[in-house]
mmCIF file of C-alpha atoms in Angstrom:
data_model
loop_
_atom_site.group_PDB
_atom_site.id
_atom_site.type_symbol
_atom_site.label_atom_id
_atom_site.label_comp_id
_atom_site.label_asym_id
_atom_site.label_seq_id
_atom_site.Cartn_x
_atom_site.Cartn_y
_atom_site.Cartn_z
ATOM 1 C CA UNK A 1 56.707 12.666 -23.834
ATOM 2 C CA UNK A 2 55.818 10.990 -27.141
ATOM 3 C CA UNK A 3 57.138 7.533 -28.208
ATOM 4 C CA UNK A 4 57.149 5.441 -30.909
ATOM 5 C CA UNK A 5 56.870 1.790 -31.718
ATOM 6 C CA UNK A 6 59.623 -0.181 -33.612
ATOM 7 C CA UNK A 7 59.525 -3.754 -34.420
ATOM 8 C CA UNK A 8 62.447 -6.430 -34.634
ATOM 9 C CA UNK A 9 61.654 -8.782 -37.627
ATOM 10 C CA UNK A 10 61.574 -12.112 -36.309
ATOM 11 C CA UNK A 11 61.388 -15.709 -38.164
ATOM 12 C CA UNK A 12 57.896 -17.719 -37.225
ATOM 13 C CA UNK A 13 54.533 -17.237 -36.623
ATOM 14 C CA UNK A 14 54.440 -14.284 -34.303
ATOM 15 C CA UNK A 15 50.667 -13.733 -35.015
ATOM 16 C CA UNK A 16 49.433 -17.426 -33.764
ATOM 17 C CA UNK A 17 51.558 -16.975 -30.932
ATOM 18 C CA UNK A 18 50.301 -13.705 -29.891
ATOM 19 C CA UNK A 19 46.624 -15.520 -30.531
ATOM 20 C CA UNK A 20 47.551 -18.243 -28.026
ATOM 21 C CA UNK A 21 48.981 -16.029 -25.278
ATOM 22 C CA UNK A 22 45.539 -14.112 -25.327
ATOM 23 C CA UNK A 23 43.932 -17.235 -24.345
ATOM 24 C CA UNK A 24 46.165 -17.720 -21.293
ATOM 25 C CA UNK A 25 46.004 -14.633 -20.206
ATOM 26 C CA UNK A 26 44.347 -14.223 -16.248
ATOM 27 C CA UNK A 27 41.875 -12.482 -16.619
ATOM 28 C CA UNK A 28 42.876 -10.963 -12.555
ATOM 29 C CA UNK A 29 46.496 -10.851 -12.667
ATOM 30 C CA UNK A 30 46.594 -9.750 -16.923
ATOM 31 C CA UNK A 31 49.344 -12.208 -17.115
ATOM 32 C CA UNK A 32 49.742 -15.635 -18.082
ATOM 33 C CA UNK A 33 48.486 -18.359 -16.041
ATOM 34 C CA UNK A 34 50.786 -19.538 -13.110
ATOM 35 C CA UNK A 35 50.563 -23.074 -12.306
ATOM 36 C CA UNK A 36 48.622 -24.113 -10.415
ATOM 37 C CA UNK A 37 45.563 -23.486 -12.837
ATOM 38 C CA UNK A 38 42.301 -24.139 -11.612
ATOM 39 C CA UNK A 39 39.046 -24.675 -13.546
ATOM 40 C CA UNK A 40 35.898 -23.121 -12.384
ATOM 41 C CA UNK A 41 32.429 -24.608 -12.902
ATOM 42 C CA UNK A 42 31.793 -22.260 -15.650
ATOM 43 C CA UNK A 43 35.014 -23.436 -17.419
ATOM 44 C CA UNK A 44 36.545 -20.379 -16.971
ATOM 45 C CA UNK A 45 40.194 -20.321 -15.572
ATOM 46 C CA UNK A 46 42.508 -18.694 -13.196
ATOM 47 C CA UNK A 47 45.758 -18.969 -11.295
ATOM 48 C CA UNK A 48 45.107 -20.499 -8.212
ATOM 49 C CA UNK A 49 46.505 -17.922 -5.965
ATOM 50 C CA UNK A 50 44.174 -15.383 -7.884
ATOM 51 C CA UNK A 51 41.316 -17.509 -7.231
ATOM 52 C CA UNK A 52 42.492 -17.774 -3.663
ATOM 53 C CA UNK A 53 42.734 -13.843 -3.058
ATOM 54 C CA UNK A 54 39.061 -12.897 -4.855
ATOM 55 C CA UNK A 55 37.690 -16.022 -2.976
ATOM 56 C CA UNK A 56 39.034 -14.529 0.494
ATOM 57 C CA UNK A 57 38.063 -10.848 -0.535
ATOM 58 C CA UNK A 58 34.693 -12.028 -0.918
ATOM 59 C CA UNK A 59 35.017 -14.192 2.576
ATOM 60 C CA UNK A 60 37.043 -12.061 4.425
ATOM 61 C CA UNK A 61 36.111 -14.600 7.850
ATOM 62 C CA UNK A 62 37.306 -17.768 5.628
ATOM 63 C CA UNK A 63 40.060 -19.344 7.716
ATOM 64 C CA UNK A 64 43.112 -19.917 5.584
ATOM 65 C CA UNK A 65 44.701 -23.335 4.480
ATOM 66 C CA UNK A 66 46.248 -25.040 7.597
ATOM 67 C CA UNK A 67 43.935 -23.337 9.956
ATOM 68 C CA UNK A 68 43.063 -25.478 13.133
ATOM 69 C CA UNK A 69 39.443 -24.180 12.766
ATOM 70 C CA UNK A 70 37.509 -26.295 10.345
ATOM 71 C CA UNK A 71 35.527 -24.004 8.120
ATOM 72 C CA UNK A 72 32.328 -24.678 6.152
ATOM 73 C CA UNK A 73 33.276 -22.954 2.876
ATOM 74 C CA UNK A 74 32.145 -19.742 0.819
ATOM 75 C CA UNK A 75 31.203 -18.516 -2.468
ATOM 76 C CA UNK A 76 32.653 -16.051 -4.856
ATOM 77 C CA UNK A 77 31.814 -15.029 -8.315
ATOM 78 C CA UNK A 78 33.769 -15.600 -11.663
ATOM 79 C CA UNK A 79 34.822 -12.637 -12.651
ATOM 80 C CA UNK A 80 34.683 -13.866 -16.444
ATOM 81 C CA UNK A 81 31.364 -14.792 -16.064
ATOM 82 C CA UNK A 82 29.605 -13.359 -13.035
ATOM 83 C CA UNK A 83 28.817 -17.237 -12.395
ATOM 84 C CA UNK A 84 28.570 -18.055 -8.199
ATOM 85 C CA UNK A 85 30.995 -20.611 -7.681
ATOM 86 C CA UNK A 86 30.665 -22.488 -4.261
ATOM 87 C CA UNK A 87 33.432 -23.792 -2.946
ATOM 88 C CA UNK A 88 33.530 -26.718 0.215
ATOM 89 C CA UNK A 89 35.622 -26.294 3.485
ATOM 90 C CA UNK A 90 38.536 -26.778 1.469
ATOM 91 C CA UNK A 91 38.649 -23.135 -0.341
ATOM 92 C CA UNK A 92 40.277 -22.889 -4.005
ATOM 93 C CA UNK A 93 42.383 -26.297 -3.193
ATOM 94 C CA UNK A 94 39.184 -28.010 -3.963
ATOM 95 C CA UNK A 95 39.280 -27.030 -7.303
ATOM 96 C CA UNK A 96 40.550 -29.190 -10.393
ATOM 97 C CA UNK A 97 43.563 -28.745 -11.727
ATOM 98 C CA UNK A 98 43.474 -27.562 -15.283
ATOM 99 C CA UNK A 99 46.055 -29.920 -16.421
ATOM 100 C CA UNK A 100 45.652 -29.266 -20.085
ATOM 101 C CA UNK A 101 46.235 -25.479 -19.708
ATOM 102 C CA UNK A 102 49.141 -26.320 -17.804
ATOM 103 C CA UNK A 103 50.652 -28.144 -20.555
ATOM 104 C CA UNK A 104 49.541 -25.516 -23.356
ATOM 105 C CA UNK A 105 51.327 -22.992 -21.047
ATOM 106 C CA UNK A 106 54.810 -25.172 -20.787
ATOM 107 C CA UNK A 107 54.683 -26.207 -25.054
ATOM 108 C CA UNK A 108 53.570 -22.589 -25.573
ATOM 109 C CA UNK A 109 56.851 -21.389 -23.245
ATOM 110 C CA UNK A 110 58.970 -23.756 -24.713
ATOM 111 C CA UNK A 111 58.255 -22.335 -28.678
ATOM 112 C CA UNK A 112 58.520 -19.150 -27.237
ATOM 113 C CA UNK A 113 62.540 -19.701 -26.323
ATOM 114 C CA UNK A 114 63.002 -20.659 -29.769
ATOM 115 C CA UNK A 115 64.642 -18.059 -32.058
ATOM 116 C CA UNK A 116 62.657 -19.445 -35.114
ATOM 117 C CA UNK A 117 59.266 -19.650 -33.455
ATOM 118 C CA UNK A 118 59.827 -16.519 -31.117
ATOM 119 C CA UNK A 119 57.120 -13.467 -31.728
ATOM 120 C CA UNK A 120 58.312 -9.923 -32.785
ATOM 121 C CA UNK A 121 59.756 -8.162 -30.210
ATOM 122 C CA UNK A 122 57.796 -4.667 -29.807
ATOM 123 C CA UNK A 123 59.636 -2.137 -27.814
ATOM 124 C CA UNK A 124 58.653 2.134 -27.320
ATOM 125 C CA UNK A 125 61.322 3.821 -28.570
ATOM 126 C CA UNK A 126 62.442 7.141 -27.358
ATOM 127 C CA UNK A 127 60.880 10.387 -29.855
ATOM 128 C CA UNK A 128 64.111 12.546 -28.791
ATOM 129 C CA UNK A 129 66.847 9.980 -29.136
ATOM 130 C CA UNK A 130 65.129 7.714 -31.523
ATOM 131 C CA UNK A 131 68.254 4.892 -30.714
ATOM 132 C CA UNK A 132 67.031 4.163 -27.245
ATOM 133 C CA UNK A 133 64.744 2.168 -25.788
ATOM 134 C CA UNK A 134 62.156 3.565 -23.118
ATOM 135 C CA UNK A 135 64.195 1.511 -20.132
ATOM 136 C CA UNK A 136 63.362 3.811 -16.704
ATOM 137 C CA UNK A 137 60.628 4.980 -15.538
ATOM 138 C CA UNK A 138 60.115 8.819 -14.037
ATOM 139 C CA UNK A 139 58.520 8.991 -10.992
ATOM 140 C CA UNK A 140 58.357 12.834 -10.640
ATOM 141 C CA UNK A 141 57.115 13.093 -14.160
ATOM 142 C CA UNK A 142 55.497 9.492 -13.473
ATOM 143 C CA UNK A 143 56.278 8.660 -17.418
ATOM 144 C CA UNK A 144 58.264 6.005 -18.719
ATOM 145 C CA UNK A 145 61.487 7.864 -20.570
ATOM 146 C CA UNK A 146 65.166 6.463 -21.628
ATOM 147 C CA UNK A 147 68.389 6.332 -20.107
ATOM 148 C CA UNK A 148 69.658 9.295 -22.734
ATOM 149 C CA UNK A 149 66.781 11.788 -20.855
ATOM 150 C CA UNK A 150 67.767 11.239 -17.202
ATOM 151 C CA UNK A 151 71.429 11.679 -17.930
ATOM 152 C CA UNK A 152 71.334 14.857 -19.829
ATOM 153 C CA UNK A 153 67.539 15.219 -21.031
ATOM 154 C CA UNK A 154 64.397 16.720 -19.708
ATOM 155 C CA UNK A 155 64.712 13.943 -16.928
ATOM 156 C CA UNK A 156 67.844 14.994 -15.744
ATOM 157 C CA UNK A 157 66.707 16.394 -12.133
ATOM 158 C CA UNK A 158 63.996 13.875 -11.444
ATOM 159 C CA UNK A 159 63.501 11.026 -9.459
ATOM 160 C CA UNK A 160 63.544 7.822 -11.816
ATOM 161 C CA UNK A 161 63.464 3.741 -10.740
ATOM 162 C CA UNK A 162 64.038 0.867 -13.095
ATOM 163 C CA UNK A 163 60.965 0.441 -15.668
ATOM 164 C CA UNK A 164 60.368 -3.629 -14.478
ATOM 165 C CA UNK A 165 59.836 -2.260 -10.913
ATOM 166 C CA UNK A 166 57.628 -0.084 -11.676
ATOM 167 C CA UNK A 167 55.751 -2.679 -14.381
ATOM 168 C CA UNK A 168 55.539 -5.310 -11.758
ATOM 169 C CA UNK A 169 54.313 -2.473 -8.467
ATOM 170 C CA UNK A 170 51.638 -0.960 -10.660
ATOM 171 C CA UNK A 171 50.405 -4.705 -12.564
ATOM 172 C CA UNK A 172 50.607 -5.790 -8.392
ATOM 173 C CA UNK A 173 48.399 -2.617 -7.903
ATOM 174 C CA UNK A 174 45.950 -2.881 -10.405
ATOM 175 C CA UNK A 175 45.364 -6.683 -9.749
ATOM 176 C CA UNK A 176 44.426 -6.170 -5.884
ATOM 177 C CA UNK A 177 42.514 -3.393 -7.023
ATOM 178 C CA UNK A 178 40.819 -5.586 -9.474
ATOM 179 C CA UNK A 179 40.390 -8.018 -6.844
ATOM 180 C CA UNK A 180 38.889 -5.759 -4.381
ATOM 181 C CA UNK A 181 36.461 -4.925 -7.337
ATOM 182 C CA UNK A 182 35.144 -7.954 -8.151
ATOM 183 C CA UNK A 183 34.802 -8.986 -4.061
ATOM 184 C CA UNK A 184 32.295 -5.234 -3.552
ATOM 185 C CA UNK A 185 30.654 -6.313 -7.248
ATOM 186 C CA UNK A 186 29.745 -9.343 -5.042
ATOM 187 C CA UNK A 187 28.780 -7.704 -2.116
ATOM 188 C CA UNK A 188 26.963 -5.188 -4.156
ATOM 189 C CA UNK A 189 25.156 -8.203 -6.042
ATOM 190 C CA UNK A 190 24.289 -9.982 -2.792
ATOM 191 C CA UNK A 191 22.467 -6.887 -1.725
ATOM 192 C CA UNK A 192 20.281 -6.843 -5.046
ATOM 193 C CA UNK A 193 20.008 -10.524 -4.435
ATOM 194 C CA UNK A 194 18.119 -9.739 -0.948
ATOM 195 C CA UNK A 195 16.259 -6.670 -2.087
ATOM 196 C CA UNK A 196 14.477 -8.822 -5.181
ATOM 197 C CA UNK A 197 13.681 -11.880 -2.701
ATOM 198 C CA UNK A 198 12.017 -8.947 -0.135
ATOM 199 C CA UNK A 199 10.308 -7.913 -3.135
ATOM 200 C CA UNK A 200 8.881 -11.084 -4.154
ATOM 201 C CA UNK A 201 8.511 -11.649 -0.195
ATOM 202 C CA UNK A 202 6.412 -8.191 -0.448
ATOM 203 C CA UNK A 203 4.216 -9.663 -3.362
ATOM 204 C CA UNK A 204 3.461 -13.069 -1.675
ATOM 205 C CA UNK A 205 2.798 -11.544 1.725
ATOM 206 C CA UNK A 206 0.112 -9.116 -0.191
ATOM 207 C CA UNK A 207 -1.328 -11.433 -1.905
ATOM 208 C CA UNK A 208 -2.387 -13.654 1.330
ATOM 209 C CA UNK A 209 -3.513 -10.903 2.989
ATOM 210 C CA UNK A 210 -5.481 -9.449 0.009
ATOM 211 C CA UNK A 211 -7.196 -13.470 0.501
ATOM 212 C CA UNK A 212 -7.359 -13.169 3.963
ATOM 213 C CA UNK A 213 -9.186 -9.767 3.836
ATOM 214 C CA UNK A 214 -11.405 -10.761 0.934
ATOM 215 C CA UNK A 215 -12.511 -13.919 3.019
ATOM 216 C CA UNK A 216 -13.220 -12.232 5.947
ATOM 217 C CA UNK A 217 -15.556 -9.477 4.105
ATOM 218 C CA UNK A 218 -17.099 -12.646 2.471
ATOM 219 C CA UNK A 219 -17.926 -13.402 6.149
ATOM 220 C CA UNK A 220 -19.324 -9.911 7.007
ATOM 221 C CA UNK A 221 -21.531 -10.080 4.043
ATOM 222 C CA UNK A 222 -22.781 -14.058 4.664
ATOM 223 C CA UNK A 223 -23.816 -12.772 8.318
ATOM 224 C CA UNK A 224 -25.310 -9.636 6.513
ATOM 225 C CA UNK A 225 -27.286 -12.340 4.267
ATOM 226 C CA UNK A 226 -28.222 -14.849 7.258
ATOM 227 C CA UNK A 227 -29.767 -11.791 9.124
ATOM 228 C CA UNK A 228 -31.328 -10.158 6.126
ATOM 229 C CA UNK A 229 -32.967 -13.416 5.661
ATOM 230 C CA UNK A 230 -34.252 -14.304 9.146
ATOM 231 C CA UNK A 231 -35.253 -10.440 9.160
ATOM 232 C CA UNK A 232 -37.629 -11.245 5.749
ATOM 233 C CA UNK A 233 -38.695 -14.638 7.284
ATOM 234 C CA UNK A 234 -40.550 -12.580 10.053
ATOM 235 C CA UNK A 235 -41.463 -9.930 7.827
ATOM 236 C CA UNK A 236 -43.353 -13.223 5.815
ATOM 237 C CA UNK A 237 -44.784 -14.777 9.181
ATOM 238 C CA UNK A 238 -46.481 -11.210 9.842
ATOM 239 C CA UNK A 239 -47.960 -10.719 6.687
ATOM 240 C CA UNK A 240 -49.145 -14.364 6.352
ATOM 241 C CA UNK A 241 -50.825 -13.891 10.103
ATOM 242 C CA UNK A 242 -52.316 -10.694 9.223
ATOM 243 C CA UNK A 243 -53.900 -11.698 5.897
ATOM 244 C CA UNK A 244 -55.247 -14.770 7.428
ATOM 245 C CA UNK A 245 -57.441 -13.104 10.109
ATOM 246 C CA UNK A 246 -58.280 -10.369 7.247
ATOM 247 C CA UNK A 247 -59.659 -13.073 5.165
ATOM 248 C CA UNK A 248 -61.161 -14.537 7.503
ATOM 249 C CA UNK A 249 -63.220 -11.471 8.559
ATOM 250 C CA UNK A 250 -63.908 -11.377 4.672
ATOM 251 C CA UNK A 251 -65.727 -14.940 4.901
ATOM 252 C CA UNK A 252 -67.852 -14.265 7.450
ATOM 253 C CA UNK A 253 -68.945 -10.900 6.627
ATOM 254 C CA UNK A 254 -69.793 -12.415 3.245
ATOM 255 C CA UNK A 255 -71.589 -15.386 4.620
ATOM 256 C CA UNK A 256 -73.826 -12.792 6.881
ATOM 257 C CA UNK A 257 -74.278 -10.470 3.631
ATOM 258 C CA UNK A 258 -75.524 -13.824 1.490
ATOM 259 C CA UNK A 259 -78.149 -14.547 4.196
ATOM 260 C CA UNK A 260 -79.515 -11.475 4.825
ATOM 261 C CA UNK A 261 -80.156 -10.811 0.677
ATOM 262 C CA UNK A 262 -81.592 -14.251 0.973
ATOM 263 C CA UNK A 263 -83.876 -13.329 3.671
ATOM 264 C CA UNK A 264 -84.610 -9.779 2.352
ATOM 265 C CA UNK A 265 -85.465 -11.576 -1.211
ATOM 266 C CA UNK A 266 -87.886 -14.032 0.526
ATOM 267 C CA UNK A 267 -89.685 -10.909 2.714
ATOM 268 C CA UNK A 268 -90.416 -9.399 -0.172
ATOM 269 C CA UNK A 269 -91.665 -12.227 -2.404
ATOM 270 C CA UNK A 270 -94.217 -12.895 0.991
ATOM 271 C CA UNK A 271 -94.618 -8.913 0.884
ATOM 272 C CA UNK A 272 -96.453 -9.001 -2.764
ATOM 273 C CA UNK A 273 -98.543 -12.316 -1.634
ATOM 274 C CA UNK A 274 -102.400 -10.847 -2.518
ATOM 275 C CA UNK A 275 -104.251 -13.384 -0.074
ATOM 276 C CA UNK A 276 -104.106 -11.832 3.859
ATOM 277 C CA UNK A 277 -104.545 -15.759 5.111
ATOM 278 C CA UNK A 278 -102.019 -17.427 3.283
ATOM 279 C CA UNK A 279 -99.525 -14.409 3.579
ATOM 280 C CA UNK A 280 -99.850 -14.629 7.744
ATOM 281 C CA UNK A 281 -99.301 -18.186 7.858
ATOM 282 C CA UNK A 282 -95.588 -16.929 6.084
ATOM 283 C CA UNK A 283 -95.026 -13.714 7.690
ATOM 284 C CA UNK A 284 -94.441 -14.690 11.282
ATOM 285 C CA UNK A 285 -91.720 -16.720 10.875
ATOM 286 C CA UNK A 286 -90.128 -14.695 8.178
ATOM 287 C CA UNK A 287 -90.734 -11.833 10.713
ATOM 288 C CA UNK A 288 -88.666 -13.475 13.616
ATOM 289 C CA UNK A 289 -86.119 -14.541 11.242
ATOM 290 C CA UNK A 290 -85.487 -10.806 9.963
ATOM 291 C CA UNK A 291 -85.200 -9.869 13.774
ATOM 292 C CA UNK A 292 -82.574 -12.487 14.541
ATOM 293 C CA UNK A 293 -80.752 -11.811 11.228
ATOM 294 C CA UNK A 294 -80.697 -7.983 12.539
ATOM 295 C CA UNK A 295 -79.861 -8.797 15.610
ATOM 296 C CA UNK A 296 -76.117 -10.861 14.615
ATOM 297 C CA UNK A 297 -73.462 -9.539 15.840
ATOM 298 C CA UNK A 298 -70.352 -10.044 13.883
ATOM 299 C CA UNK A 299 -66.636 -10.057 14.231
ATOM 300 C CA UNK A 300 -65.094 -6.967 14.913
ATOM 301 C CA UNK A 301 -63.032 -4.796 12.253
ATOM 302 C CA UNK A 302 -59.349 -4.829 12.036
ATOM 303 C CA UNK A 303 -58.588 -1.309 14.528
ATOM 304 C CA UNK A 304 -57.252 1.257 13.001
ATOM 305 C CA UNK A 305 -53.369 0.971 11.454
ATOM 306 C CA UNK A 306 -53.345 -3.044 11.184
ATOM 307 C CA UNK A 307 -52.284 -2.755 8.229
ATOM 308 C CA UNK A 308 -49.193 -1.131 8.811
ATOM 309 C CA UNK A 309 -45.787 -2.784 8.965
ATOM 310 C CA UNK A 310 -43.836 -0.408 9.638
ATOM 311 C CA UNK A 311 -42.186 -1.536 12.780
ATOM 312 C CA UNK A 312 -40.312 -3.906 10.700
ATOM 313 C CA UNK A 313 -37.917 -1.005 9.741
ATOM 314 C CA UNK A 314 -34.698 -1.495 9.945
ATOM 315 C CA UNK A 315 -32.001 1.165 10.968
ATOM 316 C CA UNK A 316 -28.704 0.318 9.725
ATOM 317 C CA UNK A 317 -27.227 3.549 9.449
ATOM 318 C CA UNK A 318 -25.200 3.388 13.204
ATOM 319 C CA UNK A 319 -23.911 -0.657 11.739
ATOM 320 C CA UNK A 320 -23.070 1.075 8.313
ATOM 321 C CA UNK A 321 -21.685 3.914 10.606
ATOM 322 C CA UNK A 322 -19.353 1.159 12.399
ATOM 323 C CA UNK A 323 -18.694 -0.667 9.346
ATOM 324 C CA UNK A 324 -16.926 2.034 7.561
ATOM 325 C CA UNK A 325 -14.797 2.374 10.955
ATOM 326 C CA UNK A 326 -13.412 -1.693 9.917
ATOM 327 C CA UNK A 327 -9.328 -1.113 10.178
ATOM 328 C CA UNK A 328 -6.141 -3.019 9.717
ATOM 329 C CA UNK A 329 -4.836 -4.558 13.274
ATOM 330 C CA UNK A 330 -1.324 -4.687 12.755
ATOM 331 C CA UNK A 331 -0.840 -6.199 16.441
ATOM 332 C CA UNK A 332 -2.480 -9.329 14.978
ATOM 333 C CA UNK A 333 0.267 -10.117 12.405
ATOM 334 C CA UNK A 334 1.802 -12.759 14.613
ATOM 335 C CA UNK A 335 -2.076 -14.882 14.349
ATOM 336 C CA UNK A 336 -1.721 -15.770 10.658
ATOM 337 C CA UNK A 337 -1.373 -19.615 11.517
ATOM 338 C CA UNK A 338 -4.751 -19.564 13.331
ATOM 339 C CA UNK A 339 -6.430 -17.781 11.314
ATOM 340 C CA UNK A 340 -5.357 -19.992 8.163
ATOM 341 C CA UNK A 341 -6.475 -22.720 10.447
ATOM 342 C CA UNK A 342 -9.754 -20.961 11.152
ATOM 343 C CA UNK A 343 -10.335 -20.350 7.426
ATOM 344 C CA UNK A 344 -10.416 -23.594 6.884
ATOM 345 C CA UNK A 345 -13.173 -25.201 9.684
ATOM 346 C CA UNK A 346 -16.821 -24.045 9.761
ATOM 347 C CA UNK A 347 -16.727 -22.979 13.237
ATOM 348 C CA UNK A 348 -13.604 -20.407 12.876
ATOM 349 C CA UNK A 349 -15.923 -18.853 9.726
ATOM 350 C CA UNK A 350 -18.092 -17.210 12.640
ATOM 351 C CA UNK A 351 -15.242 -15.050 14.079
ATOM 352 C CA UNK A 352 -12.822 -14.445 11.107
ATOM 353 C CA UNK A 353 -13.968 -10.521 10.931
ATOM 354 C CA UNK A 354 -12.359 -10.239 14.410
ATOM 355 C CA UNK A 355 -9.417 -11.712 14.195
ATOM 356 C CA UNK A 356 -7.842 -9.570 11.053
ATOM 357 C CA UNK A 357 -9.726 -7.042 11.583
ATOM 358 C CA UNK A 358 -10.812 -4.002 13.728
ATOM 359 C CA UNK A 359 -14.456 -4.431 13.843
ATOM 360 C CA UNK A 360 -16.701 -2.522 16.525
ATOM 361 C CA UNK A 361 -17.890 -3.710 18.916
ATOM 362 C CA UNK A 362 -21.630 -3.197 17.899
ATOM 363 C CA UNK A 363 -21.309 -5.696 15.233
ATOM 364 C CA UNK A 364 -20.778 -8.875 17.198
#
């Protein structure tokens, strides 16, 4: 059915009025504030028993006012704002009064009585008997009609019920329903509340561990260093001991080979000497010296392969083998206090691959 609006032309300010009675409207109930108002933290208001049903939707295991059991309080969110409001053991009767709205809401009733000051009365009219006002409400059809239609109209065989009934059942309806909204919009944000502190719980837990495994491969690769470098020191000692004797042997055979040219040099200078007598005073001793210098026996030659090194090698293809085996341990999650503690002493640096981590055996 289609209706139509008409107006009653009234005296006074109808627009200011309808202006005001926007502002103290409740934004749960859709009507005007019933006293007791209360003023939230935000500065947003509502009627007190609206506060007090979204507050227990939200805390369903709040005890009620006059309870025996003395509870600790709850939370619920304005549903203006979306801002958490935390209320003490006493509930919504904690709250201030709004005693200014009060009073805008009694002045504002008041001018409202007043014929003068009243706003323009706005009333659906009937389409099919233009006269009437749209009074009952059809629940078969479950539209608003007149009077006219249900006695002789197209509402004449249905079920009607008076139009304020119906007004105040379905405004009753939609303000639980609006209620029960706003307390799973809570639970809902409560949830997204948890899941964004596990995520930033997910972030700070990787990021120790990332230090934790980072400091422990710093180990691995110190003791990789300390051992490469005590390997090298020996490598050092080796070559320093084998060079020495080697040098050594060089010296002496040098020394022999300077004596003998010596000597060979002299026998032939007293070789070339023309006089027989003065040439045999010379050529006895330089005869017994050439035998003796013959006869020297000198240090033996490095054998055969002292120059080689290679049983220095190194095989570290079994440890590289084991290293690439190195696994999370997720057994040892309940250790991260000693291990923190071992991070931070010299002695616990010796043993921090072990504790995190799955390292073979063969590298201890």
């Amino acid at each position: 059915m289609n209706f139509t609006v008409g107006f009653k032309p009234l005296l006074g300010d109808a627009h200011n009025m309808d202006n005001l009675e926007k502002q103290l409207i409740c934004p749960i109930c859709l009507e005007m504030f019933s006293k007791p108002v209360v003023i939230l933290p935000c500065q947003h208001n509502l009627c007190r028993k609206c506060a007090n049903d979204v507050f227990q939707a939200s805390n369903p295991l709040w005890q009620s006012r006059g309870s025996t059991t003395v509870s600790s309080g709850g939370r619920f969110r304005c549903p203006s704002c979306r801002h958490e409001v935390v209320l003490d053991r006493h509930g919504v009767y904690g709250l201030q009064r709004n005693l200014l709205v009060e009073n805008i809401i009694d002045i504002y009733k008041q001018e409202s009585s007043r014929p003068l000051h009243a706003k323009a009365e706005q009333h659906l009219m009937c389409e099919e008997h233009e006269d009437e006002k749209i009074n009952i409400y059809c629940l078969s059809c479950e539209v608003p009609t007149c009077s006219l239609c249900k006695v002789f109209g197209a509402h004449k065989d249905c079920e009607v019920a008076p139009l304020p009934t119906i007004y105040k059942r379905q405004k009753s309806e939609l303000s639980d329903g609006i209620a029960m909204l706003v307390a799973g919009n809570d639970r809902v944000q409560a949830v997204i509340t948890q899941m964004e502190e596990v995520c930033q719980t997910i972030e700070d837990n990787s990021r120790r561990q990332k230090q934790l495994l980072n400091q422990r491969f710093e180990t691995l690769c110190a003791v990789l260093e300390e051992r490469k470098g005590e390997l090298l020191q020996a490598l050092a000692r080796e070559q320093e001991e084998k060079l020495q004797r080697v040098r050594g042997l060089i010296r002496q055979y040098g020394d022999h080979l300077e004596g003998s040219s010596k000597l060979v040099e002299s026998a032939i200078q007293s070789m070339e000497e023309p006089q027989m007598a003065l040439y045999l005073q010379q050529a006895k001793e330089l005869i017994n010296k050439v035998g003796a210098m013959s006869k020297v026996e000198l240090a033996g030659r490095p054998e055969p392969g002292y120059e080689s090194m290679e049983q220095f090698s190194v095989s570290v293809e079994h440890v590289a083998e084991m290293l690439r085996t190195i696994d999370f341990q997720p057994g040892a999650a309940g250790d991260e206090e000693d291990d923190d503690m071992a991070l931070d002493g010299e002695e616990g640096n010796a043993g921090l691959e072990e504790e995190r981590l799955d390292v073979p055996e063969g590298l201890h």
